[in-house]
PDB file of C-alpha atoms in Angstrom:
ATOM      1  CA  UNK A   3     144.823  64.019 128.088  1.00  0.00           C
ATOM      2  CA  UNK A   4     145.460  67.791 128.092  1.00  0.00           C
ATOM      3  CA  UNK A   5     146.585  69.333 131.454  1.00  0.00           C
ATOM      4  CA  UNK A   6     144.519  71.669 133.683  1.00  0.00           C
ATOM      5  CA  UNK A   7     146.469  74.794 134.046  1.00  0.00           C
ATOM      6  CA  UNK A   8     145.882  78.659 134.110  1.00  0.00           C
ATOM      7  CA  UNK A   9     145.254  80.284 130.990  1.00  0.00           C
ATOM      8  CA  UNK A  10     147.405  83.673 129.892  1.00  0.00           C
ATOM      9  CA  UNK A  11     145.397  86.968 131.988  1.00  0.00           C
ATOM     10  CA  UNK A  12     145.150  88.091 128.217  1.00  0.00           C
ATOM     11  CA  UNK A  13     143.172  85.635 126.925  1.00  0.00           C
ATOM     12  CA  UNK A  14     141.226  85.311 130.441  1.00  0.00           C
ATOM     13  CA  UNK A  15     140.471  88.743 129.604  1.00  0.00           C
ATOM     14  CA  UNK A  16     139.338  88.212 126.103  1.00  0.00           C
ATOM     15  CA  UNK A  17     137.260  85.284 127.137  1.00  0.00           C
ATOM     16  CA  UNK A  18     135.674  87.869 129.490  1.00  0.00           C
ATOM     17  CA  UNK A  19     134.212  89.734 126.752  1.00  0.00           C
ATOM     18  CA  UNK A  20     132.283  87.273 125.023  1.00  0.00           C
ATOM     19  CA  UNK A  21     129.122  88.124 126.591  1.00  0.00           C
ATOM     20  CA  UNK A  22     129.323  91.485 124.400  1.00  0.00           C
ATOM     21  CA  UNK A  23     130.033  89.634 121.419  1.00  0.00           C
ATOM     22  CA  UNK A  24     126.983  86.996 121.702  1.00  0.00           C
ATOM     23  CA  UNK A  25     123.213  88.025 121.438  1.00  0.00           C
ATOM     24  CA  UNK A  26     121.778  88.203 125.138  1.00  0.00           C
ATOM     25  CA  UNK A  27     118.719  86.001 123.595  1.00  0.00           C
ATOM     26  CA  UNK A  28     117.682  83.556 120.830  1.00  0.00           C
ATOM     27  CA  UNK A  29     114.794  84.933 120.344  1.00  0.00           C
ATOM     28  CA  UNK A  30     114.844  87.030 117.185  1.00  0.00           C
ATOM     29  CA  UNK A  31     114.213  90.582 117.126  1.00  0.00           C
ATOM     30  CA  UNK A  32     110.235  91.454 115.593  1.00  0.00           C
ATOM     31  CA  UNK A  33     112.550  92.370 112.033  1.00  0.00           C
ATOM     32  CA  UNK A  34     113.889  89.029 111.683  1.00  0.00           C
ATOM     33  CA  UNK A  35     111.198  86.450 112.927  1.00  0.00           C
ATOM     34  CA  UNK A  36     110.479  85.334 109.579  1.00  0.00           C
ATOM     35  CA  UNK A  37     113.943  85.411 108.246  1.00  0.00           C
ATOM     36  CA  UNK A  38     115.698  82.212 106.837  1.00  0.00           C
ATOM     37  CA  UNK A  39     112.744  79.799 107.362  1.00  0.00           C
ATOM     38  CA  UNK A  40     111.377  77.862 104.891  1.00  0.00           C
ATOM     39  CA  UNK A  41     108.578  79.861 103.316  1.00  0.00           C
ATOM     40  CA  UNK A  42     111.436  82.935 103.285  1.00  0.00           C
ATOM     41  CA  UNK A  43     111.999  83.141  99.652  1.00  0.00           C
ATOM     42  CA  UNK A  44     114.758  86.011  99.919  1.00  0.00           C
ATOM     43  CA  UNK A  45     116.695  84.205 102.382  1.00  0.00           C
ATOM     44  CA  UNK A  46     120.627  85.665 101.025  1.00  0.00           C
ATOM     45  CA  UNK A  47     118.819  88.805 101.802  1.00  0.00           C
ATOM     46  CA  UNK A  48     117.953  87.722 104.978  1.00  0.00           C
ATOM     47  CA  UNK A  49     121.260  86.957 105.520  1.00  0.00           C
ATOM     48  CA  UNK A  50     122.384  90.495 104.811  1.00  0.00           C
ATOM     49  CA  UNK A  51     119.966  91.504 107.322  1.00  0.00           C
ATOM     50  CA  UNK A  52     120.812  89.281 110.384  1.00  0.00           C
ATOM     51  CA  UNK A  53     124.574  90.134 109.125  1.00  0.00           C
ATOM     52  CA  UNK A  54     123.498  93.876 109.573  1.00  0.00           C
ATOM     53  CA  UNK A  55     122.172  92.956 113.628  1.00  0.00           C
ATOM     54  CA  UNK A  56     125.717  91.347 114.415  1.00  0.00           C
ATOM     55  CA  UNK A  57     127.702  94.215 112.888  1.00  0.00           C
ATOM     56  CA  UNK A  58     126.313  96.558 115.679  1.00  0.00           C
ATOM     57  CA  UNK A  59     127.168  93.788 117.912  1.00  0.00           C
ATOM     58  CA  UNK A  60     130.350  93.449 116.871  1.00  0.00           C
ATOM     59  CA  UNK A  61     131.704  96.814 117.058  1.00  0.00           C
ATOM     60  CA  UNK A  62     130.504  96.967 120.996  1.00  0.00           C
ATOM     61  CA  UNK A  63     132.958  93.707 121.143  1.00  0.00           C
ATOM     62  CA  UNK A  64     135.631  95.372 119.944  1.00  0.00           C
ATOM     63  CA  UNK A  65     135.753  98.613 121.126  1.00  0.00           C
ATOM     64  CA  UNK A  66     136.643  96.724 124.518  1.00  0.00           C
ATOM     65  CA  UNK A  67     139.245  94.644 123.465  1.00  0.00           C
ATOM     66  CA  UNK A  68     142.576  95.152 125.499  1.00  0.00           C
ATOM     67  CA  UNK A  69     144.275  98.074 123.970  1.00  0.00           C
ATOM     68  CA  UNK A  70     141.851  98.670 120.736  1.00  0.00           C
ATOM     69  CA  UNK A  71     140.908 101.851 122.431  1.00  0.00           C
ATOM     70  CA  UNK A  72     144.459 103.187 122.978  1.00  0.00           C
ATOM     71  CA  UNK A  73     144.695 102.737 118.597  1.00  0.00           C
ATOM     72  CA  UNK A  74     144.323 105.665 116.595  1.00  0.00           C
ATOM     73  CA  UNK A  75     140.714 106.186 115.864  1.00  0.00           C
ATOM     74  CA  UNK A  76     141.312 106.006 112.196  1.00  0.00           C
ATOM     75  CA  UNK A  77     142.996 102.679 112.869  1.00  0.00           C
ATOM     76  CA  UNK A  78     140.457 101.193 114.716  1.00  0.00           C
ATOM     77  CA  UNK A  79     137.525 101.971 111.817  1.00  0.00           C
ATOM     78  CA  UNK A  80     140.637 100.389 109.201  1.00  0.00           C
ATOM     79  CA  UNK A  81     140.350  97.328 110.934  1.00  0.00           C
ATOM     80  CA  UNK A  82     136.888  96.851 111.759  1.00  0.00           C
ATOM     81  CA  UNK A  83     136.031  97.605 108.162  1.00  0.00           C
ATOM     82  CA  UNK A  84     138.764  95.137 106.890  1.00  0.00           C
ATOM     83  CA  UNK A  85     137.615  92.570 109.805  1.00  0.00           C
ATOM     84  CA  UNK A  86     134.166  92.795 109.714  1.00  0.00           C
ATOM     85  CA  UNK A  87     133.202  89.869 107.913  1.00  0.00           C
ATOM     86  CA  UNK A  88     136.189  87.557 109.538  1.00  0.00           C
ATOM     87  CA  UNK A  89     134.725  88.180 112.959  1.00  0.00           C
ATOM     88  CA  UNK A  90     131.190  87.645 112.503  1.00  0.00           C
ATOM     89  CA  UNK A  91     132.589  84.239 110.257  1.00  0.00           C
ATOM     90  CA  UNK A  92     134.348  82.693 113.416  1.00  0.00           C
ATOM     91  CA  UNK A  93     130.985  83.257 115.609  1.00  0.00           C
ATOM     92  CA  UNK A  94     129.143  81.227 113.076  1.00  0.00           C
ATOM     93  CA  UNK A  95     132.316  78.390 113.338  1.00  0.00           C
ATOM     94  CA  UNK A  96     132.347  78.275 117.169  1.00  0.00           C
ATOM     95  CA  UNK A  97     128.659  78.421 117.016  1.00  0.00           C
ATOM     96  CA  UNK A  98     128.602  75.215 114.660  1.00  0.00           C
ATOM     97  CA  UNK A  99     131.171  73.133 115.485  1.00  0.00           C
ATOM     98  CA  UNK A 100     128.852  70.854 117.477  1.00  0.00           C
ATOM     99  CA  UNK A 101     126.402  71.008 114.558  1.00  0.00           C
ATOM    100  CA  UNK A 102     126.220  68.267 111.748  1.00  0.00           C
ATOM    101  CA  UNK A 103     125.751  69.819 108.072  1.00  0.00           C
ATOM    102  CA  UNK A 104     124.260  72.891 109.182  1.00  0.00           C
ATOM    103  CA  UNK A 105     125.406  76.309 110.117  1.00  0.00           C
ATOM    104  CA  UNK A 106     124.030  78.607 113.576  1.00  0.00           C
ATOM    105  CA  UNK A 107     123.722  82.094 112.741  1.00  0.00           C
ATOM    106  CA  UNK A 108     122.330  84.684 114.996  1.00  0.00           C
ATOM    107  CA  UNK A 109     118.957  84.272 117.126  1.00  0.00           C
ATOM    108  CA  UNK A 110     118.710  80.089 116.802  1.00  0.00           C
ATOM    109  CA  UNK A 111     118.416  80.743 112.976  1.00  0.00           C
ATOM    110  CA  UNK A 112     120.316  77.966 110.957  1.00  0.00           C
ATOM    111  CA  UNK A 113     121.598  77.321 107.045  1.00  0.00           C
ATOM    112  CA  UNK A 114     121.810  73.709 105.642  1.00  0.00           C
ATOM    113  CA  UNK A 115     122.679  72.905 102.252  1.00  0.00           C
ATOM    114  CA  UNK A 116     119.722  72.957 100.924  1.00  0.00           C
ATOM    115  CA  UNK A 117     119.015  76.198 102.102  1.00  0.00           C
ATOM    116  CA  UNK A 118     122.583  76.951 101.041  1.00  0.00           C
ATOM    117  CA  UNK A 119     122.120  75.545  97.561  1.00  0.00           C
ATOM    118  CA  UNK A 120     118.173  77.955  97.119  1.00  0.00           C
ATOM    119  CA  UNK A 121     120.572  81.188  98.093  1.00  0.00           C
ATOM    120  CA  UNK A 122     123.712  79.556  95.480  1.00  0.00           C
ATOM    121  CA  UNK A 123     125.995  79.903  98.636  1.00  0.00           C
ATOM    122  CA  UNK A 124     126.794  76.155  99.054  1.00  0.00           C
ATOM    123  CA  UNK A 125     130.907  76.948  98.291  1.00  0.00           C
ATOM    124  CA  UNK A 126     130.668  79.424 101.249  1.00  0.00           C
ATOM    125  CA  UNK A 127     128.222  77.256 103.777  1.00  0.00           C
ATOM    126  CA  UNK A 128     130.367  74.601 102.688  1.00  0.00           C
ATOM    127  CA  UNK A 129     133.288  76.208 104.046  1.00  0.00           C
ATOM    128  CA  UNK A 130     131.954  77.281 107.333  1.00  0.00           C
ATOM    129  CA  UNK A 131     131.041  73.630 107.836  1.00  0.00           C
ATOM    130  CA  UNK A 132     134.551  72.606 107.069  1.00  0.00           C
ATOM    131  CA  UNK A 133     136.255  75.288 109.452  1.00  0.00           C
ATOM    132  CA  UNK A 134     133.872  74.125 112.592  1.00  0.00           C
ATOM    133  CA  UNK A 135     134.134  71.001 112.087  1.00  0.00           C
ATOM    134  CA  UNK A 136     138.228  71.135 112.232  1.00  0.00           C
ATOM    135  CA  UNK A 137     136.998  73.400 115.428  1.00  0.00           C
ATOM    136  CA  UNK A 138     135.022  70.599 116.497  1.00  0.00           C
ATOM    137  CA  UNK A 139     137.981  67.627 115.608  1.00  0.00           C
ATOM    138  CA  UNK A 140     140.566  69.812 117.346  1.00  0.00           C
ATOM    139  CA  UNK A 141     138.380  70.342 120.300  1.00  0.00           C
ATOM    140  CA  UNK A 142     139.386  74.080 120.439  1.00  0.00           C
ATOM    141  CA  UNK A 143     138.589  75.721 123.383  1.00  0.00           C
ATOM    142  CA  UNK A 144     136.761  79.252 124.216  1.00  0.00           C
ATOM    143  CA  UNK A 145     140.517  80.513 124.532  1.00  0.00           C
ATOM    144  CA  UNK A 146     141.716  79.528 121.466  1.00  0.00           C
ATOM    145  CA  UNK A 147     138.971  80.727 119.842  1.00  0.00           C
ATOM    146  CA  UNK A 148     139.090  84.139 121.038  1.00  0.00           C
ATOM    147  CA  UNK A 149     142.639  84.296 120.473  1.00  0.00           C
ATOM    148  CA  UNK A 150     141.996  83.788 116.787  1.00  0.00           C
ATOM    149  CA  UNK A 151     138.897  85.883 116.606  1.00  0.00           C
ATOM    150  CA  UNK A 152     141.106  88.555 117.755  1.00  0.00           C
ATOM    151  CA  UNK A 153     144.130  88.147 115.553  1.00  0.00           C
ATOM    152  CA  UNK A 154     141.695  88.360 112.619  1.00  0.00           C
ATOM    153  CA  UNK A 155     141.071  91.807 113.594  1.00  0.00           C
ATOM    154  CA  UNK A 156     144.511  92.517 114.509  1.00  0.00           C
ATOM    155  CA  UNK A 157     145.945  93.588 110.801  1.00  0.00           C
ATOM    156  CA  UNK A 158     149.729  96.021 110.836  1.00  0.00           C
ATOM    157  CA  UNK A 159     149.785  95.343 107.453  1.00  0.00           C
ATOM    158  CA  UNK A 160     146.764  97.403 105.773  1.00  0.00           C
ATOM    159  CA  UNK A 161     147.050 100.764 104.204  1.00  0.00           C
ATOM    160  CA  UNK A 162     146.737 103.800 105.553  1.00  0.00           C
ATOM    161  CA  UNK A 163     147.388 102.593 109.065  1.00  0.00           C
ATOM    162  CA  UNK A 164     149.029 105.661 111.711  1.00  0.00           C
ATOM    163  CA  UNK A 165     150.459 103.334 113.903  1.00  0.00           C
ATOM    164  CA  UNK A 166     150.694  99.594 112.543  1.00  0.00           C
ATOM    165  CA  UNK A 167     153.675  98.876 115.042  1.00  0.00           C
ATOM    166  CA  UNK A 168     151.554  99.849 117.960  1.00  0.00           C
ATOM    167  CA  UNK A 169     149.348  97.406 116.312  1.00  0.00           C
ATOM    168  CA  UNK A 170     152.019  94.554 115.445  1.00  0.00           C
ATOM    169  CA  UNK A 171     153.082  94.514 119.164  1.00  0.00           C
ATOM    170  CA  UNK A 172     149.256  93.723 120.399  1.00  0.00           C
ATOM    171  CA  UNK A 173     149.365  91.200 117.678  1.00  0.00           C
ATOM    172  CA  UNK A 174     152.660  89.754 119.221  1.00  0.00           C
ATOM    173  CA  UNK A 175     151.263  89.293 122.111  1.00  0.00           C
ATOM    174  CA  UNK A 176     148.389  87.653 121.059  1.00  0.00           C
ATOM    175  CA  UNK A 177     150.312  85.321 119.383  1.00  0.00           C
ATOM    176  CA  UNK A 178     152.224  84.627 122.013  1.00  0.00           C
ATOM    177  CA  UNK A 179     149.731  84.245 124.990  1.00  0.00           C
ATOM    178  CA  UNK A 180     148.410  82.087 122.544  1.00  0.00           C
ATOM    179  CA  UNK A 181     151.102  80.248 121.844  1.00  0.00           C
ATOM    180  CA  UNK A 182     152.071  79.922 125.519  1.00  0.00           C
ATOM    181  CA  UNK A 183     148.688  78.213 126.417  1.00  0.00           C
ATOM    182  CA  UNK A 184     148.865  75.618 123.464  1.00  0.00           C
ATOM    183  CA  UNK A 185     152.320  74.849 124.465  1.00  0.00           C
ATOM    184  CA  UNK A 186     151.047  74.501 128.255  1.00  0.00           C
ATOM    185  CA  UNK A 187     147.845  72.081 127.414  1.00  0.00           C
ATOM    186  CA  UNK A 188     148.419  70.046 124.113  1.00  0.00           C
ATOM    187  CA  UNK A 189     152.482  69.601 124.593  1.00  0.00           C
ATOM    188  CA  UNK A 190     151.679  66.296 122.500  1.00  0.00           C
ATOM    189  CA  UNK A 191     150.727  68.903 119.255  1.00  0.00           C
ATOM    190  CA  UNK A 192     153.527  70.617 118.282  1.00  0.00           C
ATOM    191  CA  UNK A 193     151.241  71.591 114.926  1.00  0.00           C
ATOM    192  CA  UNK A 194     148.388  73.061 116.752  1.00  0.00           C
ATOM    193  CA  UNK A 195     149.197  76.529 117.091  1.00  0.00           C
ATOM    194  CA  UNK A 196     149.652  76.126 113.334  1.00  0.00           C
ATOM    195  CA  UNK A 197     146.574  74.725 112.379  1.00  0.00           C
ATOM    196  CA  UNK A 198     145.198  77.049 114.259  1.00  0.00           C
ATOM    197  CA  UNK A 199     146.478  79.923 112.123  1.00  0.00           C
ATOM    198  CA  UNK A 200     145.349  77.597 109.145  1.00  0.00           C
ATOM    199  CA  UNK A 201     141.768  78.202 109.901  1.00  0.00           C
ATOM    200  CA  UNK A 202     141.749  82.209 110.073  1.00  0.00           C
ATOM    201  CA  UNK A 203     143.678  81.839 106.743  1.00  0.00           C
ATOM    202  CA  UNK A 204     140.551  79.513 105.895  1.00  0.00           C
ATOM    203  CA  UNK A 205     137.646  81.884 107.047  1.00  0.00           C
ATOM    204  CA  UNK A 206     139.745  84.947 105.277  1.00  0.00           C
ATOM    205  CA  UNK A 207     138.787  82.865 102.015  1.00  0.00           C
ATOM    206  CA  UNK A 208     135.257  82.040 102.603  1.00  0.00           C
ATOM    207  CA  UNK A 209     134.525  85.962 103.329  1.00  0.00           C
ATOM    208  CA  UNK A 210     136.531  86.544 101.142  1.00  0.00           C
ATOM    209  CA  UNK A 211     133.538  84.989  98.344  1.00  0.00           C
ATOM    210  CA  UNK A 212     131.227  86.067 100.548  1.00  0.00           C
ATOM    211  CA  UNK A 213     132.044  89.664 100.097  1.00  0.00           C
ATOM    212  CA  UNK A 214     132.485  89.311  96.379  1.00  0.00           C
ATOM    213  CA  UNK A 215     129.003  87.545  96.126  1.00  0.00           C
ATOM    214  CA  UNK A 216     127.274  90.418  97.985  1.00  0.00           C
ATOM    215  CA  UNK A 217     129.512  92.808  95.490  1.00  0.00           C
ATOM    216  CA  UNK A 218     127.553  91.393  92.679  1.00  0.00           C
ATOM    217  CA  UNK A 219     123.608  91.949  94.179  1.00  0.00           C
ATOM    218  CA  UNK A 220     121.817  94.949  92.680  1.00  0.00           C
ATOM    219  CA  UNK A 221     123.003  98.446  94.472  1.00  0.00           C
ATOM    220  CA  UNK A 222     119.705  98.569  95.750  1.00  0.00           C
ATOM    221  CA  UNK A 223     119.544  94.990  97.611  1.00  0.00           C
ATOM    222  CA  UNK A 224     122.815  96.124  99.367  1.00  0.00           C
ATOM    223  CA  UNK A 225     121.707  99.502  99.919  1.00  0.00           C
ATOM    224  CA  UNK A 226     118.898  98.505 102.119  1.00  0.00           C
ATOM    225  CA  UNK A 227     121.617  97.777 105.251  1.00  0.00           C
ATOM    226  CA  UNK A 228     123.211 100.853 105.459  1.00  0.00           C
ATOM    227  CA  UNK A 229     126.071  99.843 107.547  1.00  0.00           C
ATOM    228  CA  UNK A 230     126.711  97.057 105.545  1.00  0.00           C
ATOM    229  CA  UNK A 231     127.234  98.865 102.446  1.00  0.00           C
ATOM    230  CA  UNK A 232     129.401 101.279 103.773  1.00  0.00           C
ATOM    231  CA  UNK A 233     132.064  98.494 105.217  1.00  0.00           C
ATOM    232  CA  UNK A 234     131.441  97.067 101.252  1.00  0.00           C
ATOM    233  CA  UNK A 235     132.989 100.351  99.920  1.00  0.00           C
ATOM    234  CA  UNK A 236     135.952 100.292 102.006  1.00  0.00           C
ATOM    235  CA  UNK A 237     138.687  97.858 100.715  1.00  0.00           C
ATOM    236  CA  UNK A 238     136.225  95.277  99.535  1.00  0.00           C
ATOM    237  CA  UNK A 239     138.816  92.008  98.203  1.00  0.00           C
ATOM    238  CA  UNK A 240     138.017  92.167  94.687  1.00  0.00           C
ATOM    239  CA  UNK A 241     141.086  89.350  93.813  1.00  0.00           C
ATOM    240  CA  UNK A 242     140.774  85.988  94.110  1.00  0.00           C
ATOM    241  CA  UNK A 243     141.070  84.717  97.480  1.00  0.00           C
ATOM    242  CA  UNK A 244     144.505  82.926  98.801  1.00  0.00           C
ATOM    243  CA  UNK A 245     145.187  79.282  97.459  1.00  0.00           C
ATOM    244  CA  UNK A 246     145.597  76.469 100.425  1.00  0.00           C
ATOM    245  CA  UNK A 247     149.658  76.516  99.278  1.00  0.00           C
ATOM    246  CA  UNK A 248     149.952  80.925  99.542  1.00  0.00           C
ATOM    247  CA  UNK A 249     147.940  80.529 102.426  1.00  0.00           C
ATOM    248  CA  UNK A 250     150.483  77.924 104.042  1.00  0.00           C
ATOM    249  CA  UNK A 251     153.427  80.266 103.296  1.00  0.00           C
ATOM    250  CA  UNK A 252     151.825  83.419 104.587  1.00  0.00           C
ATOM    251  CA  UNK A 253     151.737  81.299 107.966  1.00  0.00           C
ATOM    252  CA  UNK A 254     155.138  80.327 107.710  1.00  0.00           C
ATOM    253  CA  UNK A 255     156.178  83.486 106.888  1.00  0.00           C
ATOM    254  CA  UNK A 256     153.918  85.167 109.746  1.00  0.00           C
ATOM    255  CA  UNK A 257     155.301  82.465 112.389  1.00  0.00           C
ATOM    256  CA  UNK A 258     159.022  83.075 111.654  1.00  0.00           C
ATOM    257  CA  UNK A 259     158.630  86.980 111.797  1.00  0.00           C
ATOM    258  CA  UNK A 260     156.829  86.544 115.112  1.00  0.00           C
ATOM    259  CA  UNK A 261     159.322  83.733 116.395  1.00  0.00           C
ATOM    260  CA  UNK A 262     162.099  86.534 115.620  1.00  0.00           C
ATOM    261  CA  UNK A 263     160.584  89.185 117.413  1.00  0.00           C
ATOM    262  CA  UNK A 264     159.940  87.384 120.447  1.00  0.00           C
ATOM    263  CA  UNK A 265     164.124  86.564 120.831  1.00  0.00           C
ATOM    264  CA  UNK A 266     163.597  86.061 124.862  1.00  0.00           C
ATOM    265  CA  UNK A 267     161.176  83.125 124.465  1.00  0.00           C
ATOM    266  CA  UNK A 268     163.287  81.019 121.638  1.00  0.00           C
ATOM    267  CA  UNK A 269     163.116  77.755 123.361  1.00  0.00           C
ATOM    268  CA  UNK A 270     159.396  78.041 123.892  1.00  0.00           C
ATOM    269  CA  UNK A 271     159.198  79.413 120.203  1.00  0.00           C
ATOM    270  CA  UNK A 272     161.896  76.090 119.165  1.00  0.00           C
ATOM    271  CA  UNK A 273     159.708  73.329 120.911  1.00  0.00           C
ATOM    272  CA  UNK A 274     156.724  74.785 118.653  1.00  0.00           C
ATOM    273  CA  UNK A 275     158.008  75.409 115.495  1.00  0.00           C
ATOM    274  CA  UNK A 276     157.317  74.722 111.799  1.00  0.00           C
ATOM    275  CA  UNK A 277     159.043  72.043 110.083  1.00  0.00           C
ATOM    276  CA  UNK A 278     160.475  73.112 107.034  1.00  0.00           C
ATOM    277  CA  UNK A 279     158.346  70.610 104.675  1.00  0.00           C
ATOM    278  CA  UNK A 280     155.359  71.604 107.252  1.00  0.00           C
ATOM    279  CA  UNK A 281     152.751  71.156 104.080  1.00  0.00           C
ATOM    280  CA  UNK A 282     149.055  71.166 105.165  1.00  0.00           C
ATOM    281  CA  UNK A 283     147.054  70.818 108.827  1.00  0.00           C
ATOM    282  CA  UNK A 284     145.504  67.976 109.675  1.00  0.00           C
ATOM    283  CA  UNK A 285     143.123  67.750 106.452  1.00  0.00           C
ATOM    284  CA  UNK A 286     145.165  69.763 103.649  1.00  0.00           C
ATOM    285  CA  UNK A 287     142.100  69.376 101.246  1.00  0.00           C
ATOM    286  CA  UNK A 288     140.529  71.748  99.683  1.00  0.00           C
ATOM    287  CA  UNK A 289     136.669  72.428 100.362  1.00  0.00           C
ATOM    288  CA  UNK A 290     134.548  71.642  96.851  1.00  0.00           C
ATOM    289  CA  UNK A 291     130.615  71.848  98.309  1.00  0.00           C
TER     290      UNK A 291
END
């Protein structure tokens, strides 16, 4: 049984914050009552537009994360437009990961397969389904979900950045708060914080399609969320997304880096670390909807 103890102030803090990240209601707005039911015959559409709702949702989130103001404003628009999709993924996984075959998107609405299948997004519902249900096998908690939400949006390494160490360091100590609370409550899983990392790697592949898919609608279907179309132009991933095994080694690569950096807390970074034939989290398959 995992121990009862006090969880890092940083991720207390980001916990804190959810209640700007999550609608206020499940009640739909007037625009979207009739979105993604049954009769709804333009229901990837639909999804564009419910995606368009969260977006404004997500940039209040953000703009209150610890330190995220003190970026460079062009740094924070960089990595809300390349983290966009990632962070509005992971509120659909911790949304779902109590739900069996289905999805929960915004304002109680819901994709199954079949619903999937009618929009020809069963590869990327399938995916979501995967990810939450790892969520819901690993029993993740609120903390460790906003730690990853965050470190999806935490990116040193894209283009054009003024300050990416300023950004790195946040990112560090993420990581490590993190890594710290794992190592505090599930001393028994030495691969956790791991297969944790696994599953933004995951979600980075599924939007990854996703963003592709919408790349391929008519001008004019995209057009019609403006906000949404503008994130599309910037840095849209056009190649094709990370395999399971480059996926594996950016973690390993990402964890050793980080391990480095953080010299003053090598025992706790020793008692956690990646075997060297580490391979594949707890299900190392591949999702085929």
């Amino acid at each position: 049984m995992s121990a009862e103890i006090t969880p890092p102030q940083l991720l207390q803090e980001l916990v804190a914050l959810e209640k700007y990240y999550e609608e206020c209601s499940t009640t739909p707005q007037p625009c979207c009552a009739n979105r993604m039911t049954e009769k709804d015959q333009h229901k990837f559409n639909s999804l564009l537009h419910l995606t368009e709702h969260r977006l404004h949702q997500v940039v209040r989130w953000a703009r209150r994360l610890p330190n995220f103001a003190n970026f460079d404003i062009n740094d924070q628009v960089l990595l809300l437009k390349n983290s966009w999709a990632e962070l509005i993924c992971f509120g659909v996984v911790w949304r779902s990961r109590d739900a069996e075959g289905f999805v929960r998107l915004s304002y109680g609405k819901t994709i199954d397969m079949k619903k999937a299948k009618e929009m020809n997004h069963e590869e990327n519902i399938g995916r979501v389904i995967y990810v939450s249900t790892t969520f819901r096998k690993m029993k993740v908690d609120v903390y460790e979900y906003v730690a990853v939400k965050v470190l999806s949006t935490l990116l040193p390494d894209i283009a054009e950045l003024v300050d990416s160490e300023k950004i790195q360091k946040v990112r560090n100590d993420t990581l490590e708060a993190l890594q710290l609370y794992i190592s505090e409550k599930h001393p028994e899983s030495p691969l956790r914080f791991a297969e944790l990392l696994f599953t933004i790697s995951e979600v980075q592949r599924l939007t990854a399609l996703t963003r592709q898919q919408i790349l391929e609608l008519p001008p004019t279907e995209v057009a019609r969320n403006s906000i949404l179309a503008e994130l599309l132009q910037h840095n849209c991933p056009k190649s094709v997304p990370l395999t399971e095994e480059q996926a594996l080694r950016v973690i390993q690569t990402n964890y050793r880096e980080f391990n480095t950096s953080k010299s003053s807390h090598t025992k706790l970074c020793r008692s956690q670390s990646i075997p060297a034939d580490f391979s594949s989290p707890t299900n190392p398959n591949p999702i085929v909807a």
